[in-house]
């Protein structure tokens, strides 16, 4: 190591500990013009209120095994006597930044390879080297500030060019500042991602690369002092051999004989770990693992291209992919793998709840999906299916409740939830938003968590769904990781390059606004790992789309790179057509990344123009009312605001009416693809662009440049199901038949919107979670899906206390009220209507316009302005009337479509002069509907008069002759 040594060791004081945290103050982008909330109404102004934040999915998880089973790791010694924060940034190989104020401050860098530094008696002891840094710019140079915008104003100091930086980054490091008189001011640790990216950004091979005779192993670990690989005999067998790796430019590698294939291995990384201030020997899985043992205790050395892992005709699956012409043709059904079959008695017991359940072609669940597919549904989105922490892979450890006993308890009892909660850490249920390793399917969903089953069965699942006409979306969670630190089987990346993969605040603490250890895609190798991982799923599992959890916590540049890497996949070269793979995610803008503080993040508004979708909370909150963080009784457009008040709202009639009209404006923008440039005549009579219309907390409603950038939805796995929303918001006395109509109305606004419609599994069959607002760990019991259509899971007990107790007083009387419970015929009729509305969407390309200009040209709203009839939205979509028209002809059957959403509790007759004298008639699917009311909808051409029964969505078409 080449070092500059300073003669004397200077006196130092203990570090100051009470620094301001960098955590973002709540508040949304300041650019929007806020609209004051109507009086007396409790609209949340909170930053995150737009969307939904992730729950800590393993909040009370049992203590993890402290280290991989049977392995030894150097014991941790508490970081006594050494700085535990890291407020300085090593931003490039030659620059260190720190927010010291005084111009005359001088800085010294201290390093100790064995981590023997400590501060005692006011001095730093135990360092190997001490380097004087030269004061540089007053603030960060522009190119560096772009990468670190939040420390733009820090002062920079130059690292002498003679210093061996590559060696230094492997050491325990500290910088100390001194005033002009040489008096010590402050001391702190360093954050290294900047210098690591500058020196070690790497694009070569990683993981295991198989050739005929050998396997090359590559691990990126520039701060490691030593790396070995330990090979084991089987997933739990003894150590076979330990092999040394060699380092070149931060990448450690070794070539081992091919006979190692199918053995299990772990890396032993000797590295300084800032969380313990020690050099640790960490045992970690391969970040590029393609196979794992149960619980991920070891990496399985597997050639993912091996023939033995392929289900029959796997290589030909690309030929069997359901047709997809345009992303605007997509509709999405969001499904949890366990929910799909846990209660399906037509699936073999041993396959229930896992990947294999999807291969039972005649199960109740598959028959249900087939009906949706036949109606036009294109994609099934599966909740997390990679290796996550919160469910034990070993089935013999699972605990279950006695469901038959629970079923005997009263509907509003608190005993069911008590039973569920008592085993919730040991049952097989969790949503799985707690990633450990992104690249391998979750073992608990496989018949055997060791070896090949999880790979083969995942592929069979994709194949089975594709074969019933459904493409498969994978829910990816790159925004955070379950664990960090040198210990524990669920920490992987942070064992290999400590502090690099995770995003830290200006004190050096790991950010956790995403409810876990947030990752930092602004760092080169994190960005790379994300893109590589997506390609792994796209190529090796032929996944057809990706949904990004808390996408706003990922950088926009990562999303763009991911998109172009995926789009460049071709059937000839990669076996899959990347141009058919769709990307979307949660674009909420909150936490440390909000307002571009860590770089341009993938937030809703930033993503405009990228062709990547984001969840549209505007239409969700307007249809339902309020937002998922507000009072559950807040009503919305479909749930009775103004038209059928539930007594919650205290404002006067004019205010309520205005709010209903405001919601109607937001919904109409949503129906028009949530385009920022779509011009709507609002309830005030002014013509405004979508981006000039604001939500109650001051965000622009319209933000997309293309309809494929909005995911329109009213319910998802987060928060109550649609039926539960309707049940809590509508007035107590409303009959179940009317609730069913409202459920359908809300679904139909989504199903007939421009953009990508998204449905939570079960919304079409009145699925209830008994009003659980966050069922991530509520077991099979509260998450039940019943594809026999006998029950909808309403009134199966009070939902778990932890997340719902504050609302139990609202929930209990409803669960106990027999009139809230639907019968099988209600479930079936809602399902029938849902299938019909999907068929209507797919009966005409006019409902699936693919560009903004098509929508701007063709979609019109008619019941607008101050004299609008409250509770009625009239939307027309025009096609070229004949071939000679300037507008392209899209639909060969219909030349005009008019959709009327009437949420009023009474029939409405409305005259629209612009729509007079047309050849409109009720859509043929509705003419044959099993819903007697919709069949009564009528159009009188001479006056342009539409008559639509109460709480009905009626679609009229003008057939071509
Ligand atoms: C597997 O993981 C679960 C938590 O998901 C844990 O409770 C269990 O002890 C782990 N088993 C082993 C053998 O590590
Ligand atoms: C699963 O757990 C059981 C009981 O705890 C244990 O006997 C068995 O060895 C475990 N299996 C695996 C594959 O870890
Ligand atoms: C981050 O990781 C640590 C160590 O694994 C874990 O204890 C902690 O709960 C995680 N942080 C959050 C906010 O989940
Ligand atoms: C909605 O879901 C999110 C995420 O699960 C949760 O944080 C939030 O509290 C929920 N809202 C309500 C009102 O329950």
Tab-separated table of C-alpha atoms in Angstrom, residues 318 321-330 379 471 535 538-539 543-546 562-572 574-583 611 708:
chain	number	residue	atom	x	y	z
A	318	UNK	CA	-42.232	-18.266	-27.649
A	321	UNK	CA	-47.197	-16.694	-26.602
A	322	UNK	CA	-50.677	-15.195	-26.713
A	323	UNK	CA	-50.965	-12.577	-29.391
A	324	UNK	CA	-50.301	-8.987	-28.305
A	325	UNK	CA	-50.398	-6.338	-30.956
A	326	UNK	CA	-50.078	-3.224	-28.888
A	327	UNK	CA	-49.454	-2.444	-25.229
A	328	UNK	CA	-52.718	-0.537	-25.312
A	329	UNK	CA	-54.448	-3.911	-25.683
A	330	UNK	CA	-53.245	-5.009	-22.238
A	379	UNK	CA	-52.086	-10.455	-18.373
A	471	UNK	CA	-49.248	-13.436	-20.368
A	535	UNK	CA	-33.080	-9.983	-18.302
A	538	UNK	CA	-37.329	-12.260	-19.267
A	539	UNK	CA	-35.005	-14.756	-20.939
A	543	UNK	CA	-41.821	-13.525	-18.167
A	544	UNK	CA	-43.980	-11.156	-20.234
A	545	UNK	CA	-44.015	-8.029	-18.120
A	546	UNK	CA	-42.694	-6.430	-14.952
A	562	UNK	CA	-34.103	-1.622	-18.261
A	563	UNK	CA	-36.658	-0.859	-20.923
A	564	UNK	CA	-34.168	-0.633	-23.738
A	565	UNK	CA	-32.289	-3.749	-22.619
A	566	UNK	CA	-35.562	-5.674	-22.549
A	567	UNK	CA	-36.838	-4.266	-25.825
A	568	UNK	CA	-33.676	-5.392	-27.566
A	569	UNK	CA	-34.358	-9.076	-26.839
A	570	UNK	CA	-35.236	-11.033	-29.928
A	571	UNK	CA	-36.632	-14.484	-30.495
A	572	UNK	CA	-33.750	-15.412	-32.749
A	574	UNK	CA	-32.646	-14.706	-26.861
A	575	UNK	CA	-35.682	-16.893	-27.439
A	576	UNK	CA	-38.093	-14.120	-26.447
A	577	UNK	CA	-39.523	-11.076	-28.147
A	578	UNK	CA	-38.649	-8.147	-25.912
A	579	UNK	CA	-40.853	-5.756	-27.845
A	580	UNK	CA	-43.867	-7.437	-26.217
A	581	UNK	CA	-42.656	-7.065	-22.644
A	582	UNK	CA	-44.465	-4.311	-20.785
A	583	UNK	CA	-43.149	-2.361	-17.771
A	611	UNK	CA	-43.803	4.416	-22.387
A	708	UNK	CA	-49.856	3.059	-22.037
